[in-house]
Short mmCIF file of C-alpha atoms in Angstrom, two decimals:
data_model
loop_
_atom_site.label_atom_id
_atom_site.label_comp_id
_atom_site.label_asym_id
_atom_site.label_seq_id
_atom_site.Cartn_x
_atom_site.Cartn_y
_atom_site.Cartn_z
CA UNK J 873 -5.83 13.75 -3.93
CA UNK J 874 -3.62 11.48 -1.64
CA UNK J 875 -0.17 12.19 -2.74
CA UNK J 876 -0.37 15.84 -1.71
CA UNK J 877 -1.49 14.72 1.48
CA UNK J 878 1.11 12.10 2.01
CA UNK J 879 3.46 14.51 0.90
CA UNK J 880 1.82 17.28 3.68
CA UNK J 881 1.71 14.64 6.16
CA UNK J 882 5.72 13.77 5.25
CA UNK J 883 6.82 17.53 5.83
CA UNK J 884 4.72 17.92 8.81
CA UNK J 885 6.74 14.40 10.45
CA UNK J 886 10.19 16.49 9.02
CA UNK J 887 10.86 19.61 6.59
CA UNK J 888 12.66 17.96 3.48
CA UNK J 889 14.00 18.14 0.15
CA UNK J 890 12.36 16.42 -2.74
CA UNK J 891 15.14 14.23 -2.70
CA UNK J 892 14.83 13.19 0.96
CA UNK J 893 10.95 12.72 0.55
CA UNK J 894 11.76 10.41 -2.68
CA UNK J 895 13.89 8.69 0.07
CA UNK J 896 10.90 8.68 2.66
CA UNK J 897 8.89 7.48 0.22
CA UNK J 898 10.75 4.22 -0.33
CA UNK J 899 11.69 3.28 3.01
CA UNK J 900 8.52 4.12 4.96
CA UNK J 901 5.44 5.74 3.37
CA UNK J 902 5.94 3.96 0.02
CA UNK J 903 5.12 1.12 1.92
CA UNK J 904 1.39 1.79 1.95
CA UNK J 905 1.36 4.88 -0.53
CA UNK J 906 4.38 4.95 -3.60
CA UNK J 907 5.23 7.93 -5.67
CA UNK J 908 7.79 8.39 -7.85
CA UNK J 909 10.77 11.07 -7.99
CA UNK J 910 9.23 13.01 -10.88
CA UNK J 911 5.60 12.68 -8.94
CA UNK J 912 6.98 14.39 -5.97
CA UNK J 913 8.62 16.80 -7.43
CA UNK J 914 5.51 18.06 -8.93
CA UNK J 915 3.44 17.86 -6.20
CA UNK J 916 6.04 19.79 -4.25
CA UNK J 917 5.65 22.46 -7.14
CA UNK J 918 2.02 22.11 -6.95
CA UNK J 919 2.13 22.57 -2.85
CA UNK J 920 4.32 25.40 -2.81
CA UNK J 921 2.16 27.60 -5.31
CA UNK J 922 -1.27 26.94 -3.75
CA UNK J 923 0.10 28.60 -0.32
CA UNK J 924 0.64 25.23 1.38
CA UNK J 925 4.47 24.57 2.07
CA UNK J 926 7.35 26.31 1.41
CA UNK J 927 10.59 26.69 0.66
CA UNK J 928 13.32 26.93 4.02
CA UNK J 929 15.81 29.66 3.57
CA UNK J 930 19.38 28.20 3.85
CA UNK J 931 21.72 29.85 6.03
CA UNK J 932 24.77 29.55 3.72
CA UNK J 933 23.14 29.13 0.43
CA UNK J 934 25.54 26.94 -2.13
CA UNK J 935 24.51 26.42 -5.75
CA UNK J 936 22.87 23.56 -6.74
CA UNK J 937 21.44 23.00 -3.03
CA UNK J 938 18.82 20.96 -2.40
CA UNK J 939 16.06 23.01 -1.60
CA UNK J 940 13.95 22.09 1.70
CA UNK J 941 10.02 22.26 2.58
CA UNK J 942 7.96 23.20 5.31
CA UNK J 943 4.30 23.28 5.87
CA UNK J 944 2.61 26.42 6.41
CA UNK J 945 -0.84 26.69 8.67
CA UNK J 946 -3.16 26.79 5.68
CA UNK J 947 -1.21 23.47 4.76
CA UNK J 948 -1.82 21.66 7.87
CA UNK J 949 -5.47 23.14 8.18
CA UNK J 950 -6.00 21.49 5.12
CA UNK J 951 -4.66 18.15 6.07
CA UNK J 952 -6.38 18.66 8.97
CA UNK J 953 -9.48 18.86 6.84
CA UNK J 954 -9.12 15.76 4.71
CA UNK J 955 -7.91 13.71 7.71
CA UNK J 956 -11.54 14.19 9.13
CA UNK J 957 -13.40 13.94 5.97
CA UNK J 958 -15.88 10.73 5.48
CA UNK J 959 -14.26 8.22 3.01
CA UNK J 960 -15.59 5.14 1.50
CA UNK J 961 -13.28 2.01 1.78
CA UNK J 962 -12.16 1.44 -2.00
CA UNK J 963 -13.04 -2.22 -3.40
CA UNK J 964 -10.44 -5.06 -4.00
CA UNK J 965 -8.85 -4.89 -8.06
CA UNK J 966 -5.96 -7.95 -7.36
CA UNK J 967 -5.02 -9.47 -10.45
CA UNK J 968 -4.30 -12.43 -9.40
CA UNK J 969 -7.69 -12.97 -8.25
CA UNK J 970 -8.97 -12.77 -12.04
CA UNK J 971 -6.29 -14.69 -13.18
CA UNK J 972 -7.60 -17.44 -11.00
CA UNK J 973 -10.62 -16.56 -11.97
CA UNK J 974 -9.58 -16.71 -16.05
CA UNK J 975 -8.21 -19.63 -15.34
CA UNK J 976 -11.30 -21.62 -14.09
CA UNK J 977 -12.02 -21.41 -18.47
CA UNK J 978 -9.03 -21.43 -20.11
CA UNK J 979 -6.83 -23.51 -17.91
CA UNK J 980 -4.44 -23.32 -15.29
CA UNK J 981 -0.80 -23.38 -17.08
CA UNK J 982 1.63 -20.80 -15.47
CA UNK J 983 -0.12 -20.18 -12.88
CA UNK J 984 0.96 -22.18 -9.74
CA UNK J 985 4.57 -21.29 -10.70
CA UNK J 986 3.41 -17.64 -10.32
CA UNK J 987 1.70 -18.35 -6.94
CA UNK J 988 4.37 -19.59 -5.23
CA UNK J 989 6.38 -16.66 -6.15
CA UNK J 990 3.70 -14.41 -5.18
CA UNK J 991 3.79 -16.41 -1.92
CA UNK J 992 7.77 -15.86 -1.56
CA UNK J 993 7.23 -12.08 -1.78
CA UNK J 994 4.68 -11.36 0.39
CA UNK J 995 6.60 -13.89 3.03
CA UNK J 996 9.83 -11.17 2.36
CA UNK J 997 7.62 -8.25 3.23
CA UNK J 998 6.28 -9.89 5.87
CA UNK J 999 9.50 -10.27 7.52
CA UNK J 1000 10.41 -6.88 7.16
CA UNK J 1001 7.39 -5.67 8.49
CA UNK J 1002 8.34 -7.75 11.32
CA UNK J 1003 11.10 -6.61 11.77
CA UNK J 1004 10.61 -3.20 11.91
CA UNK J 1005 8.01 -3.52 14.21
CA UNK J 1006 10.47 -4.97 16.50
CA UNK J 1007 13.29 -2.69 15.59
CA UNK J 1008 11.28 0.88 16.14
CA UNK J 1009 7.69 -0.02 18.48
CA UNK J 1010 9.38 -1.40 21.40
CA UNK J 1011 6.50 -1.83 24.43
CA UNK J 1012 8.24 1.44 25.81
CA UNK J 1013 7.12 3.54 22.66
CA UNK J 1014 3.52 4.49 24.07
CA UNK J 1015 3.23 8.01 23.27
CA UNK J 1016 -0.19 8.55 21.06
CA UNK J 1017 2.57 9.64 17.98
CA UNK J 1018 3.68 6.28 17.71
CA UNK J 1019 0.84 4.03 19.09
CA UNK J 1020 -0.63 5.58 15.48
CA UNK J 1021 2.05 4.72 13.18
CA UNK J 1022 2.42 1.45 14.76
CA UNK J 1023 -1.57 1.28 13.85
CA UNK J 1024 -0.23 1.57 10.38
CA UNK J 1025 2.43 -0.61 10.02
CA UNK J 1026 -0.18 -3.43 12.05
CA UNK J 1027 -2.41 -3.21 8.87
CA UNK J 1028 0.44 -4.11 6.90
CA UNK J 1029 1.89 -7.06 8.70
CA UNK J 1030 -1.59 -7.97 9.07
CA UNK J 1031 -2.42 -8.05 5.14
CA UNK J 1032 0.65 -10.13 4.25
CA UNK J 1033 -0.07 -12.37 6.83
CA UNK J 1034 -3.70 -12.54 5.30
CA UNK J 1035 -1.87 -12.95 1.71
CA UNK J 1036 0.63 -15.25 2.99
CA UNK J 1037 -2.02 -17.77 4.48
CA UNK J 1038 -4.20 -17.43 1.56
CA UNK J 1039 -1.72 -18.25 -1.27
CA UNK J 1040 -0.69 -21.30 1.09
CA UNK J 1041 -4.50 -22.39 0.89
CA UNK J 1042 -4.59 -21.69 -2.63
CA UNK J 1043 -1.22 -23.65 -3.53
CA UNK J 1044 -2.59 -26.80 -1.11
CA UNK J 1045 -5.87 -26.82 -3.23
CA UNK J 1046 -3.77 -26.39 -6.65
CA UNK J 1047 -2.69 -30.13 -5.13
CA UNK J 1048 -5.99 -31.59 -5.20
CA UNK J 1049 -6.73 -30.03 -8.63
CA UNK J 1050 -4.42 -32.64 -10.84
CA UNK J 1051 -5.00 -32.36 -14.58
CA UNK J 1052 -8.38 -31.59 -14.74
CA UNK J 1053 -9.71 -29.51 -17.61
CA UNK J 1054 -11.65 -26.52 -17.56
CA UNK J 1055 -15.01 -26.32 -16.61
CA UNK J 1056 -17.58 -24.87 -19.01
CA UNK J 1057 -19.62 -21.91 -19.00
CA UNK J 1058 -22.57 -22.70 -16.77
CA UNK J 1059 -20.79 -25.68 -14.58
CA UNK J 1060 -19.54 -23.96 -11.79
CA UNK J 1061 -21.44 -22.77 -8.64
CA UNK J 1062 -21.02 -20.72 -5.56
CA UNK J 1063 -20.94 -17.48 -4.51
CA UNK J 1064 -18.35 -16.48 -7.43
CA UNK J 1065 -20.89 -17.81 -10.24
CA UNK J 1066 -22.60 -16.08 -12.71
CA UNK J 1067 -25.51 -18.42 -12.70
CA UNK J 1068 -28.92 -16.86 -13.13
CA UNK J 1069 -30.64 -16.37 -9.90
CA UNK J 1070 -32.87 -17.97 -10.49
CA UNK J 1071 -30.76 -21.09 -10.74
CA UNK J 1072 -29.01 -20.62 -7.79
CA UNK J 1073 -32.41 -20.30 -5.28
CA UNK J 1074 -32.86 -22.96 -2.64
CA UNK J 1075 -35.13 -25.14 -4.00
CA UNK J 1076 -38.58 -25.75 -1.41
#
């Protein structure tokens, strides 16, 4: 259900064409939530017939004009709605955390390679984060609007700084780990085995 409410959210910020959200979408709100073209599109289509945006009139209608959106009140009443809602935090599914994970069994071939391009990209958003941050919160933007969507744009700079210092940790102990091979089933311990509890007590 959150692409309709992105989208609401979007239209509410500035009426749009489907082509301008698709635009939105890449340089701002795809950031945190992506859609694509035909996505939008549908959604729009989807909006429009439930009573929730609609279509602007143009004053000199042209063929083949974009056509733009605007929220209506039983639009914003529902964003309104599932703003407030109670939502459970979704759990971490990265990849590259299994991969590491698969790797503890089968070998680690590949994978460093692939960490320290993983580590290049999230440096690259980071910096753009940064610098957007610096380019549209200056201290003088205080008004509640914008102490919000700098809120956002915080919890991005501060998860690729998060990913950024991780992947460093993880490439310094990728040092250490030399040619060893893998362990076997049973061998390892910690919090990320699957050890029987029993197994894994303190022993008194």
């Amino acid at each position: 259900m959150s692409l309709p409410h992105a989208i609401l959210t979007a239209l509410l910020e500035r009426p749009s064409s489907g082509l301008e959200l698709t635009r939105r979408f890449d340089k701002s709100i795809g950031y945190f939530w992506s859609a694509t073209h035909q996505q939008i599109y549908r959604e729009l289509g989807r909006l429009e017939s439930e009573g929730y945006i609609r279509a602007l009139r143009s004053a000199q209608p042209a063929r083949g004009q974009k056509k733009s959106y605007e929220v209506l009140p039983a639009g914003r009443d529902e964003l309104a709605r599932w703003t407030a809602v109670s939502q459970d935090p979704k759990p971490l599914r990265d990849t590259m955390l299994l991969r590491l994970r698969a790797s503890a069994v089968v070998g680690t071939a590949g994978i460093e390679t692939d960490l320290r391009r993983h580590l290049a990209l999230h440096q690259r958003q980071l910096a753009e984060y940064e610098e957007i941050e610096e380019r549209d919160f200056p201290p003088v933007r205080n008004a509640p609007q914008d102490r919000l969507r700098h809120l956002v744009l915080r919890a991005g700079i501060d998860l690729e700084t998060f990913w950024t210092q991780w992947l460093s940790h993880a490439l310094e102990e990728f040092e250490h780990l030399g040619d060893r091979p893998p362990e076997r089933e049973g061998t390892s311990s910690g919090p990320a085995s699957d050890a029987p509890e029993e197994d894994r007590s303190a022993s008194g």
